[in-house]
Amino acid sequence: MPVMEKSSEVQRKTSGSRRGSWKKHLVHLFLLPALLFYVWFQVYPIFSAFLNSFFSWDGLRRSSFIGLENFVRLFTESPYKEFFFRGLGHNVIFFIGIVLSKLVVAFILALFINSKIRGKEFFKMVIFMPKLLSVIVVGFLFSLILNPTYGALNTFLKFIGLEEWARPWLGSPDTALYTVILVNSWYGLGFAVLIFLAGLQAIPAEIYDAAKIDGASGLTMLWRMTVPLAMPSIMVMTILSFIGAFETFELIFAMQGSQAGPYYSTDVLATYFYRLAFGTVAGGESIGLGSALAVVLFLMISSATAILLFFFRRKEYEQ
């Protein structure tokens, strides 16, 4: 009898553990809808673009396998190569402009908010508020503000006696790209400030106290201590800014349209891809060329991101 009781007890424990294990694995099923959405809307388009770039297209249907011909045409045939390298140059300018006009300003504001001042929560709320707006709404509002005829900016400049500064900010090839960069920086400034602020608040206060005892000045502590210790947040924002600069589309589309005017002066690779893949420049074959451009853009962003990660990690180890 004791043997039978022990055997039945072991069976009960085994069946109970099986039921518990089954319930534990059942939890993973709740991740399935999100996984399906991710695969369908993120993974599948990437593989589809890779596949489409190796085929010629007849209207909206895949025709024949042509290998790397779409890539060769993209880099060597006019007008595709001119549009590609012009858009690439504008993306590089966009990234440099964001670093100078958003990241540097955001880091200075984060230092200011992180200091012992009153009302820092109010400053954080005000700075982050533009991020709550839609990109399309921001583009439309600034299109009105920068209108050369009745826009608020030119009206204000004329009111204070600076008529010579009034100009068609979005209508001149000399100023259009830089104007869009500044609007983009204004829109994303709050997010960058919060990331930098989190990095600064993670630095122990004891380090600054020890540095003050050793006679370190403010600029020395900033350059020798604050910047190196805040390097993780700087790394995150630099990489995100690079990805955002090379993926930028919505704001340019909202402010300058799909032609990225005037005279393609605000054209970047994403707007060129939109025109190439969904426009009528090259008919149905544009789908293959557009897919090739999407693959090139994907490889550029992923490889450059990996290089930036390696660089920042190396800087962290050296420090």
mmCIF file of C-alpha atoms in Angstrom:
data_model
loop_
_atom_site.group_PDB
_atom_site.id
_atom_site.type_symbol
_atom_site.label_atom_id
_atom_site.label_comp_id
_atom_site.label_asym_id
_atom_site.label_seq_id
_atom_site.Cartn_x
_atom_site.Cartn_y
_atom_site.Cartn_z
ATOM 1 C CA MET A 1 0.000 0.000 0.000
ATOM 2 C CA PRO A 2 2.695 2.555 0.822
ATOM 3 C CA VAL A 3 4.312 1.809 -2.543
ATOM 4 C CA MET A 4 1.020 2.381 -4.343
ATOM 5 C CA GLU A 5 0.432 5.617 -2.436
ATOM 6 C CA LYS A 6 3.898 6.886 -3.327
ATOM 7 C CA SER A 7 3.310 5.933 -6.965
ATOM 8 C CA SER A 8 -0.007 7.781 -7.124
ATOM 9 C CA GLU A 9 1.570 10.800 -5.405
ATOM 10 C CA VAL A 10 4.388 10.846 -7.966
ATOM 11 C CA GLN A 11 1.810 10.643 -10.773
ATOM 12 C CA ARG A 12 -0.138 13.556 -9.287
ATOM 13 C CA LYS A 13 3.008 15.661 -9.020
ATOM 14 C CA THR A 14 4.020 14.759 -12.581
ATOM 15 C CA SER A 15 0.607 15.626 -14.003
ATOM 16 C CA GLY A 16 0.563 18.841 -11.952
ATOM 17 C CA SER A 17 3.982 19.851 -13.219
ATOM 18 C CA ARG A 18 2.886 19.107 -16.777
ATOM 19 C CA ARG A 19 -0.184 21.290 -16.355
ATOM 20 C CA GLY A 20 1.970 24.054 -14.853
ATOM 21 C CA SER A 21 4.472 23.787 -17.683
ATOM 22 C CA TRP A 22 1.640 23.884 -20.246
ATOM 23 C CA LYS A 23 0.199 27.003 -18.622
ATOM 24 C CA LYS A 24 3.639 28.610 -18.552
ATOM 25 C CA HIS A 25 4.075 28.072 -22.292
ATOM 26 C CA LEU A 26 0.518 29.220 -22.944
ATOM 27 C CA VAL A 27 1.577 32.728 -21.902
ATOM 28 C CA HIS A 28 3.803 32.924 -24.981
ATOM 29 C CA LEU A 29 0.745 32.690 -27.209
ATOM 30 C CA PHE A 30 -0.198 36.202 -26.165
ATOM 31 C CA LEU A 31 2.943 37.427 -27.939
ATOM 32 C CA LEU A 32 1.830 35.800 -31.187
ATOM 33 C CA PRO A 33 -0.402 38.682 -32.476
ATOM 34 C CA ALA A 34 2.365 41.251 -31.952
ATOM 35 C CA LEU A 35 4.898 38.882 -33.548
ATOM 36 C CA LEU A 36 2.654 38.384 -36.577
ATOM 37 C CA PHE A 37 2.209 42.145 -36.996
ATOM 38 C CA TYR A 38 5.972 42.676 -36.707
ATOM 39 C CA VAL A 39 6.769 39.979 -39.257
ATOM 40 C CA TRP A 40 4.094 41.155 -41.683
ATOM 41 C CA PHE A 41 4.802 44.891 -41.519
ATOM 42 C CA GLN A 42 8.556 44.912 -40.741
ATOM 43 C CA VAL A 43 10.334 41.693 -41.730
ATOM 44 C CA TYR A 44 8.325 40.765 -44.815
ATOM 45 C CA PRO A 45 8.693 44.182 -46.566
ATOM 46 C CA ILE A 46 12.493 44.012 -46.124
ATOM 47 C CA PHE A 47 12.765 40.553 -47.683
ATOM 48 C CA SER A 48 10.228 41.542 -50.343
ATOM 49 C CA ALA A 49 12.305 44.589 -51.300
ATOM 50 C CA PHE A 50 15.439 42.439 -51.516
ATOM 51 C CA LEU A 51 13.639 39.998 -53.799
ATOM 52 C CA ASN A 52 11.977 42.643 -55.980
ATOM 53 C CA SER A 53 15.293 44.421 -56.588
ATOM 54 C CA PHE A 54 16.590 41.446 -58.602
ATOM 55 C CA PHE A 55 13.675 41.374 -61.054
ATOM 56 C CA SER A 56 12.411 43.495 -63.917
ATOM 57 C CA TRP A 57 8.790 44.598 -63.753
ATOM 58 C CA ASP A 58 6.026 44.708 -66.318
ATOM 59 C CA GLY A 59 3.513 47.133 -64.884
ATOM 60 C CA LEU A 60 2.728 45.790 -61.421
ATOM 61 C CA ARG A 61 3.950 42.248 -62.049
ATOM 62 C CA ARG A 62 7.340 40.677 -61.669
ATOM 63 C CA SER A 63 8.762 39.831 -65.074
ATOM 64 C CA SER A 64 12.205 38.219 -65.272
ATOM 65 C CA PHE A 65 15.273 37.817 -63.098
ATOM 66 C CA ILE A 66 17.920 40.399 -64.022
ATOM 67 C CA GLY A 67 20.358 40.114 -61.111
ATOM 68 C CA LEU A 68 22.091 43.350 -60.160
ATOM 69 C CA GLU A 69 20.968 45.327 -63.195
ATOM 70 C CA ASN A 70 18.649 47.564 -61.157
ATOM 71 C CA PHE A 71 21.541 48.475 -58.850
ATOM 72 C CA VAL A 72 23.839 49.163 -61.813
ATOM 73 C CA ARG A 73 21.239 51.444 -63.404
ATOM 74 C CA LEU A 74 20.696 53.222 -60.103
ATOM 75 C CA PHE A 75 24.382 54.180 -59.850
ATOM 76 C CA THR A 76 25.366 54.641 -63.500
ATOM 77 C CA GLU A 77 22.343 55.663 -65.578
ATOM 78 C CA SER A 78 20.925 59.168 -65.871
ATOM 79 C CA PRO A 79 18.857 60.642 -64.292
ATOM 80 C CA TYR A 80 18.915 58.019 -61.533
ATOM 81 C CA LYS A 81 22.525 58.535 -60.474
ATOM 82 C CA GLU A 82 22.130 62.328 -60.276
ATOM 83 C CA PHE A 83 19.063 62.024 -58.060
ATOM 84 C CA PHE A 84 20.736 59.375 -55.888
ATOM 85 C CA PHE A 85 23.951 61.252 -55.138
ATOM 86 C CA ARG A 86 22.132 64.571 -54.666
ATOM 87 C CA GLY A 87 19.734 62.953 -52.202
ATOM 88 C CA LEU A 88 22.627 61.235 -50.411
ATOM 89 C CA GLY A 89 24.437 64.550 -50.048
ATOM 90 C CA HIS A 90 21.319 66.164 -48.613
ATOM 91 C CA ASN A 91 20.962 63.286 -46.119
ATOM 92 C CA VAL A 92 24.534 63.862 -44.943
ATOM 93 C CA ILE A 93 23.862 67.603 -44.572
ATOM 94 C CA PHE A 94 20.645 66.747 -42.733
ATOM 95 C CA PHE A 95 22.536 64.577 -40.232
ATOM 96 C CA ILE A 96 25.261 67.173 -39.626
ATOM 97 C CA GLY A 97 22.632 69.894 -39.242
ATOM 98 C CA ILE A 98 20.679 67.819 -36.709
ATOM 99 C CA VAL A 99 23.824 67.155 -34.666
ATOM 100 C CA LEU A 100 24.665 70.867 -34.541
ATOM 101 C CA SER A 101 21.176 72.329 -34.169
ATOM 102 C CA LYS A 102 19.495 69.650 -32.043
ATOM 103 C CA LEU A 103 21.962 67.481 -30.147
ATOM 104 C CA VAL A 104 24.304 70.269 -29.071
ATOM 105 C CA VAL A 105 21.416 72.528 -28.033
ATOM 106 C CA ALA A 106 19.637 69.623 -26.310
ATOM 107 C CA PHE A 107 22.753 68.743 -24.303
ATOM 108 C CA ILE A 108 23.156 72.352 -23.163
ATOM 109 C CA LEU A 109 19.487 72.506 -22.142
ATOM 110 C CA ALA A 110 19.834 69.194 -20.308
ATOM 111 C CA LEU A 111 22.794 70.597 -18.371
ATOM 112 C CA PHE A 112 20.721 73.656 -17.526
ATOM 113 C CA ILE A 113 17.704 71.638 -16.373
ATOM 114 C CA ASN A 114 19.913 69.221 -14.419
ATOM 115 C CA SER A 115 21.360 72.092 -12.397
ATOM 116 C CA LYS A 116 19.749 73.331 -9.202
ATOM 117 C CA ILE A 117 17.123 75.643 -10.660
ATOM 118 C CA ARG A 118 13.494 76.154 -9.816
ATOM 119 C CA GLY A 119 10.797 75.079 -12.224
ATOM 120 C CA LYS A 120 12.810 72.386 -14.004
ATOM 121 C CA GLU A 121 9.703 70.203 -14.385
ATOM 122 C CA PHE A 122 7.948 73.052 -16.171
ATOM 123 C CA PHE A 123 10.908 73.479 -18.533
ATOM 124 C CA LYS A 124 10.886 69.749 -19.323
ATOM 125 C CA MET A 125 7.171 69.854 -20.104
ATOM 126 C CA VAL A 126 7.471 72.903 -22.374
ATOM 127 C CA ILE A 127 10.487 71.537 -24.264
ATOM 128 C CA PHE A 128 8.885 68.126 -24.823
ATOM 129 C CA MET A 129 5.480 69.494 -25.844
ATOM 130 C CA PRO A 130 6.209 69.790 -29.626
ATOM 131 C CA LYS A 131 6.884 66.030 -29.731
ATOM 132 C CA LEU A 132 3.230 65.441 -28.872
ATOM 133 C CA LEU A 133 2.193 66.892 -32.232
ATOM 134 C CA SER A 134 2.013 64.933 -35.461
ATOM 135 C CA VAL A 135 4.823 65.470 -37.966
ATOM 136 C CA ILE A 136 2.268 66.343 -40.637
ATOM 137 C CA VAL A 137 0.682 68.956 -38.348
ATOM 138 C CA VAL A 138 4.113 70.455 -37.610
ATOM 139 C CA GLY A 139 4.938 70.601 -41.319
ATOM 140 C CA PHE A 140 1.657 72.286 -42.161
ATOM 141 C CA LEU A 141 1.951 74.830 -39.336
ATOM 142 C CA PHE A 142 5.482 75.822 -40.278
ATOM 143 C CA SER A 143 4.483 76.085 -43.924
ATOM 144 C CA LEU A 144 2.041 78.766 -42.803
ATOM 145 C CA ILE A 145 4.508 80.437 -40.433
ATOM 146 C CA LEU A 146 7.208 80.592 -43.129
ATOM 147 C CA ASN A 147 4.926 81.759 -45.927
ATOM 148 C CA PRO A 148 6.735 84.638 -47.673
ATOM 149 C CA THR A 149 3.568 86.723 -48.101
ATOM 150 C CA TYR A 150 1.547 86.415 -44.904
ATOM 151 C CA GLY A 151 3.720 84.180 -42.729
ATOM 152 C CA ALA A 152 4.221 85.082 -39.077
ATOM 153 C CA LEU A 153 8.024 85.031 -39.282
ATOM 154 C CA ASN A 154 8.405 87.545 -42.124
ATOM 155 C CA THR A 155 5.624 89.684 -40.676
ATOM 156 C CA PHE A 156 7.453 89.825 -37.349
ATOM 157 C CA LEU A 157 10.787 90.654 -38.997
ATOM 158 C CA LYS A 158 9.199 93.525 -40.894
ATOM 159 C CA PHE A 159 7.465 94.745 -37.744
ATOM 160 C CA ILE A 160 10.755 95.046 -35.819
ATOM 161 C CA GLY A 161 12.507 96.744 -38.737
ATOM 162 C CA LEU A 162 14.446 93.795 -40.170
ATOM 163 C CA GLU A 163 12.832 93.763 -43.615
ATOM 164 C CA GLU A 164 16.131 92.739 -45.223
ATOM 165 C CA TRP A 165 16.018 89.458 -43.296
ATOM 166 C CA ALA A 166 12.568 88.567 -44.651
ATOM 167 C CA ARG A 167 12.797 86.025 -47.478
ATOM 168 C CA PRO A 168 11.017 82.995 -48.953
ATOM 169 C CA TRP A 169 12.497 80.502 -46.499
ATOM 170 C CA LEU A 170 10.971 77.446 -48.163
ATOM 171 C CA GLY A 171 10.953 78.913 -51.663
ATOM 172 C CA SER A 172 14.669 79.542 -52.089
ATOM 173 C CA PRO A 173 17.109 76.690 -52.876
ATOM 174 C CA ASP A 174 19.667 78.420 -50.663
ATOM 175 C CA THR A 175 17.584 78.264 -47.481
ATOM 176 C CA ALA A 176 14.960 75.539 -47.951
ATOM 177 C CA LEU A 177 17.003 72.551 -46.751
ATOM 178 C CA TYR A 178 18.413 74.353 -43.711
ATOM 179 C CA THR A 179 14.949 75.615 -42.808
ATOM 180 C CA VAL A 180 13.553 72.073 -42.849
ATOM 181 C CA ILE A 181 16.498 70.910 -40.715
ATOM 182 C CA LEU A 182 15.769 73.587 -38.105
ATOM 183 C CA VAL A 183 12.083 72.658 -38.016
ATOM 184 C CA ASN A 184 13.029 69.002 -37.597
ATOM 185 C CA SER A 185 15.408 69.919 -34.770
ATOM 186 C CA TRP A 186 12.730 71.985 -33.021
ATOM 187 C CA TYR A 187 10.310 69.071 -33.269
ATOM 188 C CA GLY A 188 12.691 66.473 -31.818
ATOM 189 C CA LEU A 189 14.466 68.678 -29.289
ATOM 190 C CA GLY A 190 12.391 67.592 -26.302
ATOM 191 C CA PHE A 191 13.067 63.889 -26.776
ATOM 192 C CA ALA A 192 16.820 64.511 -27.029
ATOM 193 C CA VAL A 193 16.744 66.637 -23.863
ATOM 194 C CA LEU A 194 15.026 63.856 -21.909
ATOM 195 C CA ILE A 195 17.554 61.250 -23.074
ATOM 196 C CA PHE A 196 20.497 63.487 -22.165
ATOM 197 C CA LEU A 197 18.879 64.397 -18.856
ATOM 198 C CA ALA A 198 18.501 60.724 -17.956
ATOM 199 C CA GLY A 199 22.190 60.207 -18.720
ATOM 200 C CA LEU A 200 23.250 63.192 -16.621
ATOM 201 C CA GLN A 201 21.108 62.180 -13.659
ATOM 202 C CA ALA A 202 22.722 58.734 -13.681
ATOM 203 C CA ILE A 203 26.136 60.277 -12.878
ATOM 204 C CA PRO A 204 26.836 59.987 -9.114
ATOM 205 C CA ALA A 205 27.088 63.350 -7.344
ATOM 206 C CA GLU A 206 30.072 62.069 -5.327
ATOM 207 C CA ILE A 207 32.244 62.233 -8.448
ATOM 208 C CA TYR A 208 31.628 65.962 -8.795
ATOM 209 C CA ASP A 209 32.250 66.514 -5.084
ATOM 210 C CA ALA A 210 35.604 64.747 -5.322
ATOM 211 C CA ALA A 211 36.534 66.754 -8.424
ATOM 212 C CA LYS A 212 35.737 70.033 -6.662
ATOM 213 C CA ILE A 213 37.940 69.039 -3.765
ATOM 214 C CA ASP A 214 40.751 68.386 -6.256
ATOM 215 C CA GLY A 215 40.267 71.907 -7.632
ATOM 216 C CA ALA A 216 38.614 71.063 -10.971
ATOM 217 C CA SER A 217 36.820 73.979 -12.642
ATOM 218 C CA GLY A 218 33.446 73.936 -14.380
ATOM 219 C CA LEU A 219 34.696 73.535 -17.956
ATOM 220 C CA THR A 220 37.233 70.918 -16.908
ATOM 221 C CA MET A 221 34.541 68.863 -15.185
ATOM 222 C CA LEU A 222 32.276 69.266 -18.193
ATOM 223 C CA TRP A 223 34.851 68.057 -20.724
ATOM 224 C CA ARG A 224 36.739 65.543 -18.585
ATOM 225 C CA MET A 225 33.887 64.096 -16.546
ATOM 226 C CA THR A 226 30.372 64.972 -17.658
ATOM 227 C CA VAL A 227 30.779 64.278 -21.367
ATOM 228 C CA PRO A 228 32.605 60.915 -20.931
ATOM 229 C CA LEU A 229 30.182 59.725 -18.242
ATOM 230 C CA ALA A 230 27.182 60.791 -20.355
ATOM 231 C CA MET A 231 28.596 58.986 -23.402
ATOM 232 C CA PRO A 232 25.919 56.214 -23.393
ATOM 233 C CA SER A 233 23.127 58.774 -23.834
ATOM 234 C CA ILE A 234 25.198 60.678 -26.419
ATOM 235 C CA MET A 235 25.722 57.410 -28.283
ATOM 236 C CA VAL A 236 22.005 56.618 -28.278
ATOM 237 C CA MET A 237 20.985 60.050 -29.547
ATOM 238 C CA THR A 238 23.708 60.173 -32.219
ATOM 239 C CA ILE A 239 22.665 56.802 -33.622
ATOM 240 C CA LEU A 240 18.960 57.657 -33.477
ATOM 241 C CA SER A 241 19.666 60.995 -35.162
ATOM 242 C CA PHE A 242 21.624 59.278 -37.929
ATOM 243 C CA ILE A 243 18.823 56.803 -38.565
ATOM 244 C CA GLY A 244 16.249 59.589 -38.456
ATOM 245 C CA ALA A 245 18.269 61.783 -40.838
ATOM 246 C CA PHE A 246 18.515 59.019 -43.438
ATOM 247 C CA GLU A 247 14.879 57.978 -43.019
ATOM 248 C CA THR A 248 13.407 61.475 -42.978
ATOM 249 C CA PHE A 249 10.410 61.784 -45.254
ATOM 250 C CA GLU A 250 7.212 62.956 -43.556
ATOM 251 C CA LEU A 251 8.333 66.472 -42.673
ATOM 252 C CA ILE A 252 9.813 67.151 -46.116
ATOM 253 C CA PHE A 253 6.715 65.701 -47.771
ATOM 254 C CA ALA A 254 4.438 67.871 -45.600
ATOM 255 C CA MET A 255 6.411 71.075 -46.183
ATOM 256 C CA GLN A 256 7.786 70.663 -49.714
ATOM 257 C CA GLY A 257 5.724 67.902 -51.334
ATOM 258 C CA SER A 258 6.932 64.772 -53.112
ATOM 259 C CA GLN A 259 9.057 66.873 -55.496
ATOM 260 C CA ALA A 260 11.084 68.153 -52.516
ATOM 261 C CA GLY A 261 11.259 71.623 -53.987
ATOM 262 C CA PRO A 262 12.298 74.084 -54.923
ATOM 263 C CA TYR A 263 14.237 72.410 -57.726
ATOM 264 C CA TYR A 264 14.857 69.302 -55.594
ATOM 265 C CA SER A 265 16.853 71.372 -53.100
ATOM 266 C CA THR A 266 15.329 69.411 -50.173
ATOM 267 C CA ASP A 267 15.349 66.056 -51.942
ATOM 268 C CA VAL A 268 16.645 63.144 -49.839
ATOM 269 C CA LEU A 269 16.845 59.435 -50.555
ATOM 270 C CA ALA A 270 13.448 58.724 -48.988
ATOM 271 C CA THR A 271 11.601 61.299 -51.102
ATOM 272 C CA TYR A 272 13.488 60.097 -54.186
ATOM 273 C CA PHE A 273 12.443 56.536 -53.341
ATOM 274 C CA TYR A 274 8.816 57.651 -53.061
ATOM 275 C CA ARG A 275 8.882 59.253 -56.496
ATOM 276 C CA LEU A 276 10.833 56.410 -58.045
ATOM 277 C CA ALA A 277 8.753 53.536 -56.658
ATOM 278 C CA PHE A 278 5.304 55.107 -56.785
ATOM 279 C CA GLY A 279 5.706 57.811 -59.434
ATOM 280 C CA THR A 280 5.595 57.516 -63.198
ATOM 281 C CA VAL A 281 9.187 58.460 -64.016
ATOM 282 C CA ALA A 282 10.075 55.037 -65.348
ATOM 283 C CA GLY A 283 6.693 53.342 -65.516
ATOM 284 C CA GLY A 284 6.275 49.866 -64.029
ATOM 285 C CA GLU A 285 10.014 49.215 -63.975
ATOM 286 C CA SER A 286 10.286 51.808 -61.211
ATOM 287 C CA ILE A 287 9.238 49.173 -58.693
ATOM 288 C CA GLY A 288 12.441 47.245 -59.309
ATOM 289 C CA LEU A 289 14.554 50.408 -59.202
ATOM 290 C CA GLY A 290 12.753 51.643 -56.095
ATOM 291 C CA SER A 291 13.317 48.287 -54.387
ATOM 292 C CA ALA A 292 17.019 48.506 -55.263
ATOM 293 C CA LEU A 293 17.156 51.991 -53.737
ATOM 294 C CA ALA A 294 15.381 50.728 -50.597
ATOM 295 C CA VAL A 295 17.919 47.905 -50.269
ATOM 296 C CA VAL A 296 20.834 50.328 -50.672
ATOM 297 C CA LEU A 297 19.334 52.663 -48.063
ATOM 298 C CA PHE A 298 18.774 49.765 -45.664
ATOM 299 C CA LEU A 299 22.363 48.537 -46.056
ATOM 300 C CA MET A 300 23.746 52.059 -45.625
ATOM 301 C CA ILE A 301 21.788 52.687 -42.423
ATOM 302 C CA SER A 302 22.505 49.285 -40.876
ATOM 303 C CA SER A 303 26.227 49.298 -41.697
ATOM 304 C CA ALA A 304 26.734 52.919 -40.577
ATOM 305 C CA THR A 305 24.815 52.197 -37.356
ATOM 306 C CA ALA A 306 27.070 49.209 -36.664
ATOM 307 C CA ILE A 307 30.164 51.370 -37.254
ATOM 308 C CA LEU A 308 28.866 54.092 -34.919
ATOM 309 C CA LEU A 309 28.118 51.499 -32.242
ATOM 310 C CA PHE A 310 31.626 50.070 -32.556
ATOM 311 C CA PHE A 311 33.157 53.553 -32.367
ATOM 312 C CA PHE A 312 31.215 54.603 -29.269
ATOM 313 C CA ARG A 313 31.813 51.281 -27.512
ATOM 314 C CA ARG A 314 35.519 51.634 -28.169
ATOM 315 C CA LYS A 315 35.491 55.168 -26.755
ATOM 316 C CA GLU A 316 33.744 53.852 -23.622
ATOM 317 C CA TYR A 317 36.379 51.138 -23.131
ATOM 318 C CA GLU A 318 39.211 53.631 -23.608
ATOM 319 C CA GLN A 319 37.773 55.888 -20.934
#
